[in-house]
Coordinates of C-alpha atoms and ligand atoms in Angstrom, one line a residue:
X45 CA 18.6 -23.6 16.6
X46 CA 18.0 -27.3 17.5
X47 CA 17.2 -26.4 21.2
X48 CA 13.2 -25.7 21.1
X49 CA 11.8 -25.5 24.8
X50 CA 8.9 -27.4 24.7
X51 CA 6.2 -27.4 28.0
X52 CA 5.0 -31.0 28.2
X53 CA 0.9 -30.4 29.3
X54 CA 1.7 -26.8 29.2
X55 CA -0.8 -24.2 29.1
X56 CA -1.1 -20.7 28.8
X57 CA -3.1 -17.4 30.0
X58 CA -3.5 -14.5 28.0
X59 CA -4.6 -11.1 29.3
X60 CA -5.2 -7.9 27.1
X61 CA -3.8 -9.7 23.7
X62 CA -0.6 -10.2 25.8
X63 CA 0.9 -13.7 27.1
X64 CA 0.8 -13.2 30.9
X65 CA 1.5 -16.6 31.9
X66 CA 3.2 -19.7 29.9
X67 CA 4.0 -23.1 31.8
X68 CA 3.3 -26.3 33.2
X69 CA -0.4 -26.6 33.2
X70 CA -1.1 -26.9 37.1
X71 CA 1.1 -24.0 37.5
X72 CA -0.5 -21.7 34.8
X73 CA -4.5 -23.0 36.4
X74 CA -3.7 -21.2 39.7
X75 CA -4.2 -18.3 38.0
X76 CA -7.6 -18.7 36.4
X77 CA -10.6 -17.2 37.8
X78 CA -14.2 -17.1 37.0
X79 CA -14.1 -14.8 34.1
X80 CA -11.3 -16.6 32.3
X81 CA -12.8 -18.2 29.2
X82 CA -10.9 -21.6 28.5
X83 CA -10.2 -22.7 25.2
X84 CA -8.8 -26.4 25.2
X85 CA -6.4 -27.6 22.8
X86 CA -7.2 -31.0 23.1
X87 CA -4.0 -32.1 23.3
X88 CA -2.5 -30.4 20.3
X89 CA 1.0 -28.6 20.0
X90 CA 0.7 -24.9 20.4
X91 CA 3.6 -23.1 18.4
X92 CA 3.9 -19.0 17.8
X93 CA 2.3 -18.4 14.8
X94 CA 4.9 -18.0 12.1
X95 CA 7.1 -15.0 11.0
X96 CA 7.3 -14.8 7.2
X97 CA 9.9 -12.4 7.0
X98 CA 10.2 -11.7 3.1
X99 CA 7.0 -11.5 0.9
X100 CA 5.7 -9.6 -2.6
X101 CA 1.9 -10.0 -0.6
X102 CA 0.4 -7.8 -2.6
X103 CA -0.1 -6.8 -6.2
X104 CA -3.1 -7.1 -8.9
X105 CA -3.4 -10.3 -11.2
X106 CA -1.1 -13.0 -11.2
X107 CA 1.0 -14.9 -13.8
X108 CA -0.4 -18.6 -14.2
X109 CA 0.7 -17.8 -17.6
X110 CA 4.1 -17.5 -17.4
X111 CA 4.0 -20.8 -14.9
X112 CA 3.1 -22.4 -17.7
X113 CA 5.5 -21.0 -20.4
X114 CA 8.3 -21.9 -17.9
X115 CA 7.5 -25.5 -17.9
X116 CA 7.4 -25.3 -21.8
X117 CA 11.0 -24.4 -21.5
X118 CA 11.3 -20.5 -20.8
X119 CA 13.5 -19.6 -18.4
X120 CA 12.5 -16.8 -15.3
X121 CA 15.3 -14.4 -16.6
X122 CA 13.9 -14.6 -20.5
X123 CA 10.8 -13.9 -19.6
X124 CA 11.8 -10.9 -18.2
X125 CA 13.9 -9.5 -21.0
X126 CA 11.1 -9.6 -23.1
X127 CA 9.0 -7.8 -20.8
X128 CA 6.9 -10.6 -18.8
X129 CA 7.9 -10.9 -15.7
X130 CA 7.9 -8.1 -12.9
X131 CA 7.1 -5.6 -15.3
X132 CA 3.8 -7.7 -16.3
X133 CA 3.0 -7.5 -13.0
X134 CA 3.6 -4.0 -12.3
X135 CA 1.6 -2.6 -15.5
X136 CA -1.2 -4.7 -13.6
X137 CA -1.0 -3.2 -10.4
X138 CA -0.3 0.2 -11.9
X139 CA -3.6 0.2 -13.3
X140 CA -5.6 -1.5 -10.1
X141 CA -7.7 0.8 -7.7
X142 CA -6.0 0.9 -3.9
X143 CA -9.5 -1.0 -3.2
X144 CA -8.6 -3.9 -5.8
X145 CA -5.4 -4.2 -4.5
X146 CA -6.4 -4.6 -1.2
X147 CA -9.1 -7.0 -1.4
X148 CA -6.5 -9.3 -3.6
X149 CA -4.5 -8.7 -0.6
X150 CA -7.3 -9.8 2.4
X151 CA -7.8 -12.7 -0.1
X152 CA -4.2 -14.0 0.6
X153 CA -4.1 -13.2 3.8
X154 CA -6.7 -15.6 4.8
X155 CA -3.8 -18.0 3.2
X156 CA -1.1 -16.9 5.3
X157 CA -3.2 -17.4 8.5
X158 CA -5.0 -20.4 7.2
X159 CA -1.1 -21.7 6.8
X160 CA -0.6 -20.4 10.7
X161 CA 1.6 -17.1 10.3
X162 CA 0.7 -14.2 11.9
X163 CA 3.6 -11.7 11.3
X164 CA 3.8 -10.9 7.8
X165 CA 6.4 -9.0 6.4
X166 CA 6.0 -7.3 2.4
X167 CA 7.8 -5.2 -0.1
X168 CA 6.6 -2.6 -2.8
X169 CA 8.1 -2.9 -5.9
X170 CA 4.8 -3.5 -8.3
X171 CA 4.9 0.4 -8.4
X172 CA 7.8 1.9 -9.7
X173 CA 6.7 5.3 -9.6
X174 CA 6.1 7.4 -7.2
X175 CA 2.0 7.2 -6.6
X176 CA 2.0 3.6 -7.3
X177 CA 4.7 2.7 -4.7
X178 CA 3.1 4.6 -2.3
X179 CA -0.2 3.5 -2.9
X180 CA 1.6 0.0 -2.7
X181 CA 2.8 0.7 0.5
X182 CA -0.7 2.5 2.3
X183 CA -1.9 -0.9 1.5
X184 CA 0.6 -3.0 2.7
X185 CA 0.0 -1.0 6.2
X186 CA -3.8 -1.2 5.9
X187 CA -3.3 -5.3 6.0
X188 CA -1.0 -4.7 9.4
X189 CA 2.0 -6.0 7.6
X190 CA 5.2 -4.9 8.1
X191 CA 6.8 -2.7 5.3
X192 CA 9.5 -2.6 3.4
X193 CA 10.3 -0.1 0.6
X194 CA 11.3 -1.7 -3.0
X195 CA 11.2 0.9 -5.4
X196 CA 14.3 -1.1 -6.6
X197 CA 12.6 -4.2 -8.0
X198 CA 13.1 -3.7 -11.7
X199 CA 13.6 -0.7 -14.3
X200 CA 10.3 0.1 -15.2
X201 CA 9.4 0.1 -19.2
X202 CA 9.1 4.0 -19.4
X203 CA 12.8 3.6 -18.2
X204 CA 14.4 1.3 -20.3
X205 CA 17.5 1.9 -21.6
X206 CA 17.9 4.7 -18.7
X207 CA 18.3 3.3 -15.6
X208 CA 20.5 5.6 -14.2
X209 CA 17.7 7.7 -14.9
X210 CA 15.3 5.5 -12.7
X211 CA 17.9 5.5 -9.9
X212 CA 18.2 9.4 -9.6
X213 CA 14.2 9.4 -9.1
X214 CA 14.2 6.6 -6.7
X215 CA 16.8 8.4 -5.0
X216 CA 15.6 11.7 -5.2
X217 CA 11.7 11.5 -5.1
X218 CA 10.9 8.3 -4.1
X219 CA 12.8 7.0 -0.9
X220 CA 11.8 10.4 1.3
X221 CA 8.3 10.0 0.8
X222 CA 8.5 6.4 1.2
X223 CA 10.2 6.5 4.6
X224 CA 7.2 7.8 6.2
X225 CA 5.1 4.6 5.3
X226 CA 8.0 1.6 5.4
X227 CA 11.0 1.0 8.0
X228 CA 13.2 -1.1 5.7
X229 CA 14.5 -0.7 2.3
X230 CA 15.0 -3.5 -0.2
X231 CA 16.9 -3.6 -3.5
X232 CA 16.8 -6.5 -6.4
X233 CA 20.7 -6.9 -6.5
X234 CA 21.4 -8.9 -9.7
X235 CA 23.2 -7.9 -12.9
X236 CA 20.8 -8.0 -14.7
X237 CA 18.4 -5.9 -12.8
X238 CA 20.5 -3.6 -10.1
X239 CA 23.9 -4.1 -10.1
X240 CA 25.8 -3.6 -7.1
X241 CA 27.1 0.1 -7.9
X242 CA 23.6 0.8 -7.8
X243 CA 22.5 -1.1 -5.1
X244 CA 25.1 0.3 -3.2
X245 CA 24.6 3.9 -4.1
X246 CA 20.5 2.9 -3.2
X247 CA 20.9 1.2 -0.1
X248 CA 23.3 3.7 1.4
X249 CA 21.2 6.4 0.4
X250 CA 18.3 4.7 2.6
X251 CA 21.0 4.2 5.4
X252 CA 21.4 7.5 5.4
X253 CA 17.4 8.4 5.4
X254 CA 17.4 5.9 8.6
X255 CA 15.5 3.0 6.5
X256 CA 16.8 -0.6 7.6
X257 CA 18.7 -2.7 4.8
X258 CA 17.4 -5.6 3.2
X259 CA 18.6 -7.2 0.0
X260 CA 17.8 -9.9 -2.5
X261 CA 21.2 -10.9 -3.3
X262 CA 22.8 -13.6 -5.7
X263 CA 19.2 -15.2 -6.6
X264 CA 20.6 -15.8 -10.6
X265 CA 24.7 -15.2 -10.1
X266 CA 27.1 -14.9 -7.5
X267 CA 27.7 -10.9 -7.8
X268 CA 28.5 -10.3 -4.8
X269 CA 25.7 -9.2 -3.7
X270 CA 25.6 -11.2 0.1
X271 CA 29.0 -8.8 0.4
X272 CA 27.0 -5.8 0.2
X273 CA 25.0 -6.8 2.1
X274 CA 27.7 -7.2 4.7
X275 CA 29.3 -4.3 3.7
X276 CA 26.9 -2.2 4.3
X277 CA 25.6 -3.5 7.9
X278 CA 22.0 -4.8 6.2
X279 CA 19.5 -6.5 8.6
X280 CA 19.4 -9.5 6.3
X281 CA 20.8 -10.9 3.0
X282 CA 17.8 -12.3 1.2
X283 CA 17.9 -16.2 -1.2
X284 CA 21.3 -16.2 -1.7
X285 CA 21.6 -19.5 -4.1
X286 CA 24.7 -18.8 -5.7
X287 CA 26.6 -17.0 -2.7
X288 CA 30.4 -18.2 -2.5
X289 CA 31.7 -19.0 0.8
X290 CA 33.4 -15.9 1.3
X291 CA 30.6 -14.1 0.7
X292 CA 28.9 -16.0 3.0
X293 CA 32.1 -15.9 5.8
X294 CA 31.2 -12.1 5.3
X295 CA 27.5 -12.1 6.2
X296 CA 28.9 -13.8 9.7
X297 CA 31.6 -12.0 10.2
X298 CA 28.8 -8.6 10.0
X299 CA 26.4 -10.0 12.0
X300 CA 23.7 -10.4 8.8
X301 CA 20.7 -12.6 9.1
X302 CA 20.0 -15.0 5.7
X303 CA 16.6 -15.4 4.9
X304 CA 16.2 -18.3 2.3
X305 CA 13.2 -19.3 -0.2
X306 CA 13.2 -22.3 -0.8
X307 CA 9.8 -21.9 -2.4
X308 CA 11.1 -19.7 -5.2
X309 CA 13.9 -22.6 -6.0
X310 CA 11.2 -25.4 -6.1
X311 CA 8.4 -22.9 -8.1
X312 CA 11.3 -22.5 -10.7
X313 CA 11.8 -26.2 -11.5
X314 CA 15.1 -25.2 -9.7
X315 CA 17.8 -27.8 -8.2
X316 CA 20.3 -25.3 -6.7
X317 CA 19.1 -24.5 -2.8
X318 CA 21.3 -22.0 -0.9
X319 CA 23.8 -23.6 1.4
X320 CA 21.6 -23.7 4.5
X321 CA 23.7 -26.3 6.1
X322 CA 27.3 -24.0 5.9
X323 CA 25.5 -21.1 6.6
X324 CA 24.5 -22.8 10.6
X325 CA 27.9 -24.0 10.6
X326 CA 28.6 -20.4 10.4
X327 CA 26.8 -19.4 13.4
X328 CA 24.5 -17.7 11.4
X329 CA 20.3 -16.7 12.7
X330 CA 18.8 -18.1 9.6
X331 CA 15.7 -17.3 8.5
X332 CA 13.2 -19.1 6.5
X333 CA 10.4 -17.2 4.5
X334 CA 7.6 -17.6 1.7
X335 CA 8.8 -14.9 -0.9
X336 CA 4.8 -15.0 -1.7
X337 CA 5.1 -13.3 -4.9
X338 CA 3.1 -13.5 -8.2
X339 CA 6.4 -14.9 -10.0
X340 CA 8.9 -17.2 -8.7
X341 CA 7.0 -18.5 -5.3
X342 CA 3.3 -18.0 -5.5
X343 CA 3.1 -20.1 -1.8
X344 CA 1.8 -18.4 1.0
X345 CA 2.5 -21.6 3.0
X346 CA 4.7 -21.5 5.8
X347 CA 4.4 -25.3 6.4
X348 CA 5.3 -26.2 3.0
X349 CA 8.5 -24.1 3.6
X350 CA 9.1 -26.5 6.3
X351 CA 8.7 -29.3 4.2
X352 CA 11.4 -28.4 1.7
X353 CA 13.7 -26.6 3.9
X354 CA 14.1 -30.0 5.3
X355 CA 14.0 -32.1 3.0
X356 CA 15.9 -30.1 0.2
X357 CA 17.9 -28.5 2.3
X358 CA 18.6 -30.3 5.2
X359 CA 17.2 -28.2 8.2
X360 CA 15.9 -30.6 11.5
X361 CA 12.8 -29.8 11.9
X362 CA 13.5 -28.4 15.2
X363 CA 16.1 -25.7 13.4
X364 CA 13.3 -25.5 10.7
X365 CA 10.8 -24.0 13.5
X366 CA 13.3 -21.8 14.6
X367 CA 14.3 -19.8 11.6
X368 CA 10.4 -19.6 10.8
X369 CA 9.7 -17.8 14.2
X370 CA 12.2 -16.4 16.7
X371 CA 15.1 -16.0 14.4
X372 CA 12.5 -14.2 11.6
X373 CA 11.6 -12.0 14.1
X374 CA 14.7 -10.6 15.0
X375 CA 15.3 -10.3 11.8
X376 CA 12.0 -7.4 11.5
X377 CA 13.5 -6.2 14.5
X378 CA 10.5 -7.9 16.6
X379 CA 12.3 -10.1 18.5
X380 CA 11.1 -8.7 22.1
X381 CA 7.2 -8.7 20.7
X382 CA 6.5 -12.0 18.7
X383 CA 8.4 -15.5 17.3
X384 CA 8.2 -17.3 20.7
X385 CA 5.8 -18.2 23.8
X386 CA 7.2 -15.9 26.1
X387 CA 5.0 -13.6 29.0
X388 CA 5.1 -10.0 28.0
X389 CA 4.9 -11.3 24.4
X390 CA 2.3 -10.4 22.1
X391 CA -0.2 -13.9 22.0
X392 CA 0.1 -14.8 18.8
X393 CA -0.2 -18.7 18.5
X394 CA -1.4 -21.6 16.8
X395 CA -3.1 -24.6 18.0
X396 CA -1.7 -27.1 15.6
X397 CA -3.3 -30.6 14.7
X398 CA -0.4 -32.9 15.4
X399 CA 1.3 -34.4 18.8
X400 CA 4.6 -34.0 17.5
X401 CA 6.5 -31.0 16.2
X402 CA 8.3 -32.6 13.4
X403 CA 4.9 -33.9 12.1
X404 CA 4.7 -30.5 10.8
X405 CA 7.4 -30.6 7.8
X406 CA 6.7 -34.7 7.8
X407 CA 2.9 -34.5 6.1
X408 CA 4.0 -32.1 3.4
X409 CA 1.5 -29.7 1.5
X410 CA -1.0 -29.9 4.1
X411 CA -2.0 -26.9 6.2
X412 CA -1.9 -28.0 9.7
X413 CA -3.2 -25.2 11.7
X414 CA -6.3 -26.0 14.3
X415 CA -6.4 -22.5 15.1
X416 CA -5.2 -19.4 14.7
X417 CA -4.8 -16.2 17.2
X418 CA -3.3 -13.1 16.8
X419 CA -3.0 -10.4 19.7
X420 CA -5.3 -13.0 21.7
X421 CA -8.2 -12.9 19.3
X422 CA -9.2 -16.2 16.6
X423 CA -8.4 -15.7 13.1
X424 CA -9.1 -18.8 11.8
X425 CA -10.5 -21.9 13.0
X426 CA -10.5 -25.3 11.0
X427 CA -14.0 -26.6 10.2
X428 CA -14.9 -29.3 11.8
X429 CA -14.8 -31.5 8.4
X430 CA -11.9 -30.2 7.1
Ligands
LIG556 O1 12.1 -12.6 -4.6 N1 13.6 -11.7 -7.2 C1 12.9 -10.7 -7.2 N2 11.7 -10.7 -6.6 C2 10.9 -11.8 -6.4 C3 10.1 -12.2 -7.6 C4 9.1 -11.2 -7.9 C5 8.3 -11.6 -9.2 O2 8.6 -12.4 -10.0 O3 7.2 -11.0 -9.3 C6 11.7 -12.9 -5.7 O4 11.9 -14.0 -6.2
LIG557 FE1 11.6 -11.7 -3.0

C-alpha cells in the first residue's frame, strides 16, 4: 500500500474516455497528432479521481438538528430510540418526490467531484418500504452511482415492536425487486438495530438472490458482526470500531476488504478509530470511504478523509491514496475499470494543486482538486480565484 508508482514529468493521452497511453512525457508526445487537444497541468500531480466506496448520498432534508443536540450531550444511539435518527430521515425522504430527491442528490454531487471523486458508491435505506426503496434506488442509478441495496438500515416506525415482521417483507418483497436496480446488499448489523441472526438470515438470503455482501459491522459494539461478515464470504466489512482481533484475523483469513469512516468517528465527537494499523499488519486491502450520510458523517470530502485517516489513524499518506482509489475499487468489483492510471482504464483523473502527494492529507479541510475528469470529459474546474 506504500508502493505508489509515480511518473516524474509524466503525461497522459486519452482516446474515447479511455486512458490509451500513460508515461514519461517524451514518450506519451510521440503519440500526439494535430487533432489532439492538450490540456497542461502545469506542473501539478495528477491522481485517479477517488473511489468512495460506502455512502448514504442521497435522501431529503438533513439533520443539523440533531448535530446540535449531540454536542449538548445526546448521544447517536438515544437519539435513535426516541425516534430521531434514521427514522427522522426516512419519514423525510418517504414523503420527497423522486425529483426532490434527486436534485438534493446533483447538489452533493457537485461536492463529491468538487472534493475530486469520481466513483461513487450509495446505499438505500431512507425507504424502508417497498416503493420508497425503490424509488431510492432509480435515483441512486440516475446519478451513475453504484448501488447497493439497504432495506436493512433500521426498523421502520410502522414496524416497531415487530421486526421479525420487517424482516419477512424485506425478505420476501423487497430484495427480488431490488436486485434488478442494485448489485450489492447491505445490512446495519448492530444489536440494537439488526442483530446478527437477522443479518445473517438477510445477507444469505441476498447471497442466494446473487446480490454482493456488504455490511456495517461493530459501529457501536463488538457483536460480531466483522465475523459475519467473514462468514459469509462479504465483499467488505464496513467501520468496524469495536472489532476484536479475532474478528478481525477472520476478515483476513476470508479474503474481506475493511472499509473504514473515519469521518463518522470524528462527526460523533468520537475518540475510538478502528485499528487501521493491525488491520495492514494483517495483509488486509483497506479501504477508506466518506459514509456521506445525513447523520453520523455529513462529509462528502474525500481529502478530509485523508486528513484524519492519517493523522487519527496512522495511514502514510502514500497507504492513505491507496485505500481511497485502487483498493476501493476492487472492493465495487471495479478494479480492472477505475482506481489507477492504467491504459485500457476508464480516464478518470484529477489534476490536483499541489507538487507533492502527501500535501494532500498535510493542508487539511481544503479541497485540492484543479480539475476534475470523468470518462475523459471536465467536471469541475477551480475558478481562477478560488
Ligand atoms: O454508516 N450506521 C448506519 N448508517 C450510517 C448512518 C446513517 C444515518 O445516521 O443517517 C452510518 O454511519
Ligand atoms: Fe454507513
Amino acid at each position: 500500500m506504500r508502493e505508489l508508482s509515480i511518473v516524474p514529468n509524466g503525461a497522459m493521452l486519452v482516446r474515447d474516455g479511455r486512458l490509451h497511453a500513460v508515461g514519461p512525457r517524451e514518450v506519451v508526445e510521440r503519440k500526439v497528432t494535430a487533432a489532439t487537444a492538450v490540456v497542461d497541468a502545469g506542473g501539478r500531480i495528477i491522481l485517479p479521481g477517488f473511489v468512495d466506496a460506502h455512502t448514504h448520498a442521497v435522501f431529503a432534508g438533513n439533520r443539523a438538528n440533531e448535530f446540535e443536540q449531540r454536542i449538548e450531550g445526546a448521544t447517536y444511539n438515544e437519539i435513535a430510540a426516541q425516534g430521531g435518527g434514521i427514522r427522522a430521515t426516512v419519514r423525510r425522504t418517504r414523503e420527497a418526490g423522486e425529483a426532490e430527491i434527486l436534485d438534493a442528490g446533483r447538489r452533493y454531487r457537485e461536492w463529491f467531484w468538487r472534493g475530486g471523486t469520481t466513483t461513487i458508491e450509495a446505499k438505500s435505506g431512507y425507504g424502508l418500504s417497498l416503493d420508497a426503496e425503490l424509488k431510492m434506488l432509480r435515483v441512486i442509478r440516475q446519478l451513475g452511482y453504484v448501488a447497493t441495496f439497504l432495506g436493512a438500515h433500521e426498523v421502520p416506525d410502522e414496524y416497531r415492536g415487530n421486526r421479525a415482521g420487517y424482516v419477512d417483507l424485506l425478505i420476501r418483497e423487497m430484495l427480488p425487486p431490488a436486485r434488478d436496480l442494485a448489485g450489492f446488499c447491505d445490512v446495519f448489523c448492530e444489536p440494537a438495530v439488526f442483530p446478527v441472526e437477522e443479518s445473517r438470515r438477510i445477507l444469505q438470503e441476498a447471497a442466494r438472490l446473487g446480490f454482493g455482501l456488504r455490511v456495517h459491522a461493530d459501529q457501536f459494539a463488538n457483536d460480531g458482526g466483522a465475523r459475519l461478515a467473514a462468514e459469509l464470504g462479504a465483499v467488505t466489512a464496513d467501520h468496524l470500531e469495536y472489532t476484536d482481533d479475532e474478528g478481525l484475523r477472520a476478515l483476513a483469513g476470508a479474503g474481506v476488504q475493511p472499509v473504514l469512516l473515519p469521518g463518522s468517528v470524528f462527526s460523533l465527537g468520537g475518540s475510538r478509530y478502528p485499528a487501521a494499523r493491525r488491520m495492514i499488519e494483517l495483509g488486509l486491502a483497506l479501504v477508506l470511504a466518506t459514509d456521506f450520510n445525513p447523520g453520523s458523517s455529513p462529509t462528502a470530502s474525500m481529502p478530509m478523509i485523508l486528513s484524519l485517516a492519517c493523522s487519527q489513524m496512522r495511514l502514510t499518506p502514500a497507504e492513505a491514496i491507496t485505500a481511497s482509489t485502487i483498493n476501493a475499487a476492487c472492493s465495487l468489483r471495479l478494479g480492472g475499470e477505475v482506481g489507477s492510471l492504467e491504459a485500457g482504464k476508464r480516464a478518470d483523473f484529477v489534476i490536483q494543486d499541489c507538487d507533492d502527494y502527501r500535501e494532500l492529507p498535510y493542508f487539511f479541510g481544503r479541497e485540492p482538486a484543479h480539475a476534475v475528469y470523468i470518462g475523459g470529459s471536465c467536471v469541475y474546474e477551480r475558478r481562477r480565484d478560488a
